[in-house]
Amino acid sequence: MSIQSFVSPDLIRQRFSRAMSDMYREEVPLYGALMELVAQTNAQVLRDDSRVAQQLRNTGEVQRLDLERHGAIRIGTAEELATISRLFAVMGMQPVGYYDLTPAGVPVHSTAFRAVHEAALQVSPFRVFTSLLRLELIENPELREFAQSVLARRSIFTPAALALIDKAENQGGLDEQDAKAFIEQALETFRWHHSATVTAEQYRQLSAQHRLVADVVAFKGPHINHLTPRTLDIDRVQAQMPEHGITPKAVIEGPPRRECPILLRQTSFKALEEPIAFPGQSSASHSARFGEIEQRGAALTPVGRALYDRLLNAARDELKDFPNEENAQRYNALLQAHFVEFPDSWAGMREQGLAYFRYFVTEQGLAASGDLSVSETLEGLLSRNYIRFEPLVYEDFLPVSAAGIFQSNLGDDAQSHYASQSNQQEFEKALGRSTINELALYAETQRRSILECCATLDLPPLA
């Protein structure tokens, strides 16, 4: 078969994300209401804020704004993680970053499967935050053994999906017919199932250990538990959610509101109480799936991330409690007070080496390209407006924010801590490969943009 007949992994990913969105909209009607609210908010921001609109046009992000941003799943075994990695690879998605959520009382560790090159991200920025249950953290040996036996008996992938993954790996891709079949079969892994695979009493025991344990173990597969659109003004969406019949969580996770957004801000509506049926018994309810919204800002360098972590921890230490409905106003005030130390301009962040940027040649630069000296510097080109810069959007996640979203939807009875350490080595052993360092990706994108400017201006590589 000719390689030219293969469908691009980026296009498969784009089509899959749209199919996933359609499926989730049918399963969770409030998600549709959320999407409409986000679309209205984004349109208003683009009308009212010419600076934001121009920045999105400059970077090309405006074309991808209405595409789905990320989903999240929780899986139970090393074998499931290894196979889900192969499934995502068919769509050009690789495991980026390692996240340990146990310090926040959530017995999982995670990675994000996503595209890694800026050109691929422009086609489809879809990503899936994928968490692996840490069975070793189940304290009761009998319950731990039971959970292992239940997970060992299930198969979360259809035979056809597995065959198409093999085919893509063996021949280097999928043609149009196979790509369509792959999307249909892969969706089945993420579909909601109303029937539990354990009895009501077994479900109660699993839930007593941790509600997330029950969510992972008690069902046929890792139903998608949320899909997240990107908004340009999360505070406006948060304020308007009640008017649309949606009850938001009390606190927006991440940094405070800023003129120049950084990293990631997230909020959600409470997990739905959904009916489930137990084998041979009457139905009960289970809460796991919810709606989430995110606002993405600039990716931070190691220096910027260290400053962010220090300021966030200082605010939380002063709060002396988990952010919640009762202390939300004080927590927001503390965040604003501490983050005064973090520069709130793109120029200030760039000068202090706090964030990553992409560089572009301007029309003035193109006009002057024949007269430039081989000794040009980046700062010199910037000062004469021969090149310009835009912040690199943060494509990844924040452990504290992810844990905050999880906890707000798992209830107040969730365990607050685990006596365990981060175990990236064990996670990567299960994954079958190393996770990719996200900071290295941002640094490479920034470096690549500078080299592209040099090539356009016929200059040697700039320092």
Coordinates of N, CA, C and O in Angstrom, one line a residue, residues 261-345:
P261 N -2.4 36.2 30.8 CA -2.6 34.9 31.5 C -1.4 34.0 31.4 O -0.7 34.0 30.4
I262 N -1.2 33.2 32.5 CA -0.1 32.2 32.5 C -0.7 30.9 32.8 O -1.7 30.7 33.5
L263 N 0.0 29.8 32.3 CA -0.3 28.4 32.6 C -1.8 28.1 32.3 O -2.3 28.3 31.2
L264 N -2.5 27.7 33.3 CA -3.9 27.1 33.1 C -4.8 27.5 34.3 O -4.4 27.3 35.5
R265 N -6.0 27.9 33.9 CA -7.0 28.1 34.9 C -8.2 27.2 34.6 O -8.6 27.1 33.4
Q266 N -8.8 26.6 35.6 CA -9.8 25.6 35.3 C -11.0 25.7 36.3 O -10.8 26.0 37.5
T267 N -12.2 25.5 35.9 CA -13.3 25.4 36.7 C -14.2 24.3 36.2 O -14.0 23.7 35.1
S268 N -15.2 23.9 36.9 CA -16.1 22.8 36.5 C -17.5 22.9 37.1 O -17.7 23.7 38.1
F269 N -18.4 22.1 36.6 CA -19.7 21.9 37.3 C -19.7 20.6 38.0 O -18.9 19.7 37.6
K270 N -20.4 20.5 39.1 CA -20.4 19.3 39.9 C -20.7 18.0 39.1 O -21.5 18.0 38.2
A271 N -20.1 16.9 39.6 CA -20.4 15.6 38.9 C -21.8 15.3 39.0 O -22.5 15.5 40.0
L272 N -22.3 14.7 37.9 CA -23.7 14.3 37.8 C -24.0 13.1 38.7 O -23.1 12.2 38.8
E273 N -25.2 13.0 39.3 CA -25.6 11.7 39.9 C -26.3 10.9 38.8 O -27.4 11.3 38.4
E274 N -25.7 9.8 38.4 CA -26.3 9.1 37.3 C -26.7 7.7 37.8 O -26.0 7.0 38.5
P275 N -27.8 7.2 37.3 CA -28.3 5.9 37.7 C -27.4 4.7 37.2 O -27.0 4.8 36.0
I276 N -27.1 3.8 38.0 CA -26.4 2.6 37.5 C -27.1 1.3 38.1 O -27.8 1.4 39.1
A277 N -27.0 0.3 37.3 CA -27.6 -1.0 37.7 C -26.6 -2.0 38.1 O -25.5 -2.1 37.5
F278 N -26.8 -2.7 39.3 CA -26.0 -3.7 39.7 C -26.5 -5.1 39.3 O -27.7 -5.3 39.2
P279 N -25.6 -6.1 39.1 CA -26.1 -7.4 38.7 C -27.2 -8.0 39.6 O -27.0 -8.2 40.8
G280 N -28.3 -8.2 39.0 CA -29.4 -8.9 39.7 C -30.1 -8.1 40.7 O -30.8 -8.6 41.6
Q281 N -29.8 -6.7 40.8 CA -30.3 -5.9 41.9 C -30.8 -4.6 41.3 O -30.7 -4.3 40.1
S282 N -31.5 -3.9 42.2 CA -32.0 -2.6 41.8 C -30.9 -1.6 41.5 O -29.8 -1.8 41.9
S283 N -31.3 -0.5 40.9 CA -30.3 0.5 40.5 C -30.0 1.4 41.7 O -30.7 1.5 42.7
A284 N -28.8 2.1 41.6 CA -28.4 3.1 42.5 C -27.8 4.3 41.7 O -28.1 4.4 40.5
S285 N -27.1 5.2 42.3 CA -26.5 6.3 41.6 C -25.0 6.3 41.8 O -24.4 5.8 42.8
H286 N -24.3 6.9 40.8 CA -22.9 7.1 40.8 C -22.5 8.4 40.3 O -23.1 8.9 39.3
S287 N -21.6 9.1 40.9 CA -21.2 10.4 40.4 C -19.7 10.4 40.0 O -18.9 10.1 40.8
A288 N -19.5 10.7 38.7 CA -18.1 10.8 38.3 C -17.9 11.8 37.1 O -16.8 12.4 37.0
R289 N -18.9 11.9 36.3 CA -18.7 12.7 35.1 C -19.2 14.1 35.3 O -20.3 14.4 35.9
F290 N -18.4 15.1 34.8 CA -18.7 16.5 35.1 C -18.3 17.3 33.8 O -17.7 16.8 32.9
G291 N -18.6 18.6 33.9 CA -18.2 19.5 32.8 C -17.1 20.4 33.3 O -17.1 20.8 34.5
E292 N -16.1 20.7 32.5 CA -15.0 21.5 32.9 C -14.7 22.5 31.8 O -14.9 22.3 30.6
I293 N -14.2 23.7 32.2 CA -13.8 24.8 31.3 C -12.4 25.2 31.7 O -12.0 25.1 32.9
E294 N -11.6 25.6 30.7 CA -10.2 26.0 31.0 C -9.9 27.3 30.2 O -10.5 27.6 29.1
Q295 N -9.0 28.1 30.8 CA -8.4 29.2 30.1 C -6.9 29.0 30.1 O -6.3 28.9 31.2
R296 N -6.3 29.0 29.0 CA -4.9 28.7 28.8 C -4.1 30.0 28.6 O -4.5 30.9 27.9
G297 N -2.9 30.1 29.3 CA -2.1 31.2 29.2 C -0.7 30.8 28.7 O -0.5 29.8 28.0
A298 N 0.3 31.6 29.0 CA 1.7 31.3 28.5 C 2.3 30.2 29.3 O 2.2 30.0 30.5
A299 N 3.1 29.4 28.5 CA 3.9 28.3 29.1 C 5.1 29.0 29.8 O 5.8 29.9 29.3
L300 N 5.4 28.5 31.0 CA 6.5 29.1 31.8 C 7.7 28.3 31.8 O 7.7 27.1 31.7
T301 N 8.9 29.0 31.8 CA 10.2 28.3 31.9 C 10.4 27.7 33.3 O 9.6 28.0 34.2
P302 N 11.4 27.0 33.5 CA 11.7 26.5 34.9 C 11.8 27.6 35.9 O 11.3 27.4 37.0
V303 N 12.4 28.7 35.6 CA 12.4 29.9 36.5 C 11.0 30.4 36.8 O 10.7 30.7 37.9
G304 N 10.2 30.6 35.7 CA 8.9 31.1 35.9 C 8.0 30.1 36.7 O 7.2 30.5 37.5
R305 N 8.2 28.8 36.4 CA 7.4 27.8 37.1 C 7.7 27.8 38.6 O 6.8 27.6 39.5
A306 N 9.0 27.9 38.9 CA 9.4 28.0 40.3 C 8.8 29.2 41.0 O 8.4 29.1 42.2
L307 N 8.8 30.3 40.4 CA 8.1 31.5 41.0 C 6.6 31.3 41.1 O 6.1 31.6 42.2
Y308 N 6.0 30.7 40.1 CA 4.6 30.4 40.2 C 4.3 29.5 41.4 O 3.4 29.7 42.2
D309 N 5.0 28.4 41.5 CA 4.8 27.4 42.6 C 5.0 28.1 43.9 O 4.3 27.8 44.9
R310 N 6.0 28.9 44.1 CA 6.3 29.6 45.4 C 5.1 30.5 45.7 O 4.7 30.5 46.9
L311 N 4.6 31.3 44.8 CA 3.6 32.2 45.1 C 2.3 31.5 45.4 O 1.5 31.8 46.3
L312 N 2.0 30.4 44.6 CA 0.8 29.6 44.9 C 0.8 29.0 46.3 O -0.2 29.0 47.0
N313 N 2.0 28.4 46.6 CA 2.1 27.7 47.9 C 2.0 28.7 49.0 O 1.4 28.4 50.1
A314 N 2.5 29.9 48.8 CA 2.4 31.0 49.9 C 1.0 31.3 50.1 O 0.6 31.5 51.3
A315 N 0.2 31.5 49.1 CA -1.2 31.8 49.2 C -2.0 30.7 49.9 O -2.8 30.9 50.8
R316 N -1.7 29.4 49.5 CA -2.4 28.3 50.2 C -1.9 28.1 51.6 O -2.7 27.7 52.5
D317 N -0.7 28.3 51.9 CA -0.2 28.2 53.3 C -0.9 29.3 54.2 O -1.2 29.0 55.3
E318 N -1.0 30.5 53.6 CA -1.7 31.5 54.4 C -3.2 31.2 54.6 O -3.8 31.6 55.6
L319 N -3.8 30.6 53.6 CA -5.2 30.2 53.7 C -5.4 29.2 54.8 O -6.4 29.2 55.5
K320 N -4.4 28.3 55.0 CA -4.5 27.2 56.0 C -5.7 26.3 55.9 O -6.2 25.7 56.8
D321 N -6.1 26.1 54.6 CA -7.3 25.2 54.4 C -7.3 24.8 52.9 O -6.7 25.5 52.1
F322 N -8.1 23.8 52.5 CA -8.3 23.5 51.1 C -9.3 24.5 50.6 O -10.3 24.8 51.2
P323 N -9.0 25.2 49.5 CA -9.9 26.2 48.9 C -11.3 25.6 48.7 O -11.5 24.6 48.1
N324 N -12.3 26.3 49.2 CA -13.7 25.8 49.1 C -14.7 27.0 49.1 O -14.3 28.1 49.1
E325 N -16.0 26.6 49.1 CA -17.0 27.7 49.0 C -16.9 28.7 50.1 O -17.2 29.9 49.9
E326 N -16.6 28.3 51.3 CA -16.6 29.2 52.5 C -15.4 30.2 52.4 O -15.6 31.3 52.9
N327 N -14.3 29.7 51.9 CA -13.1 30.6 51.9 C -12.7 31.1 50.5 O -11.6 31.7 50.4
A328 N -13.6 30.9 49.5 CA -13.2 31.3 48.1 C -12.8 32.7 48.0 O -11.8 33.1 47.3
Q329 N -13.6 33.6 48.6 CA -13.3 35.1 48.5 C -11.9 35.4 49.1 O -11.1 36.1 48.4
R330 N -11.7 34.9 50.2 CA -10.4 35.1 50.9 C -9.2 34.5 50.1 O -8.2 35.1 49.9
Y331 N -9.4 33.3 49.5 CA -8.4 32.7 48.8 C -8.1 33.5 47.5 O -6.9 33.7 47.2
N332 N -9.1 34.0 46.8 CA -8.8 34.8 45.6 C -8.1 36.1 46.0 O -7.2 36.5 45.2
A333 N -8.4 36.7 47.1 CA -7.7 37.9 47.5 C -6.2 37.6 47.9 O -5.3 38.3 47.5
L334 N -6.0 36.4 48.5 CA -4.6 36.0 48.8 C -3.8 35.8 47.5 O -2.6 36.1 47.4
L335 N -4.4 35.1 46.6 CA -3.7 34.9 45.3 C -3.3 36.2 44.6 O -2.2 36.4 44.2
Q336 N -4.3 37.1 44.6 CA -4.0 38.4 44.0 C -2.9 39.1 44.7 O -2.0 39.7 44.0
A337 N -2.9 39.1 46.0 CA -1.8 39.8 46.8 C -0.5 39.1 46.5 O 0.5 39.9 46.3
H338 N -0.4 37.8 46.5 CA 0.9 37.2 46.4 C 1.5 37.3 44.9 O 2.7 37.4 44.7
F339 N 0.6 37.2 44.0 CA 1.0 37.2 42.6 C 1.3 38.6 42.0 O 1.7 38.7 40.8
V340 N 1.3 39.6 42.9 CA 1.8 41.0 42.5 C 3.2 40.9 42.1 O 3.7 41.6 41.3
E341 N 3.9 39.9 42.7 CA 5.4 39.7 42.4 C 5.6 39.2 41.0 O 6.8 39.3 40.5
F342 N 4.6 38.6 40.4 CA 4.9 38.0 39.1 C 4.5 39.0 38.0 O 3.4 39.5 37.9
P343 N 5.5 39.4 37.1 CA 5.3 40.4 36.1 C 4.0 40.1 35.3 O 3.8 39.0 34.9
D344 N 3.2 41.2 35.0 CA 2.0 41.0 34.3 C 2.1 41.7 32.9 O 1.2 42.4 32.5
S345 N 3.2 41.5 32.2 CA 3.3 42.0 30.9 C 4.2 40.9 30.1 O 5.1 40.3 30.7

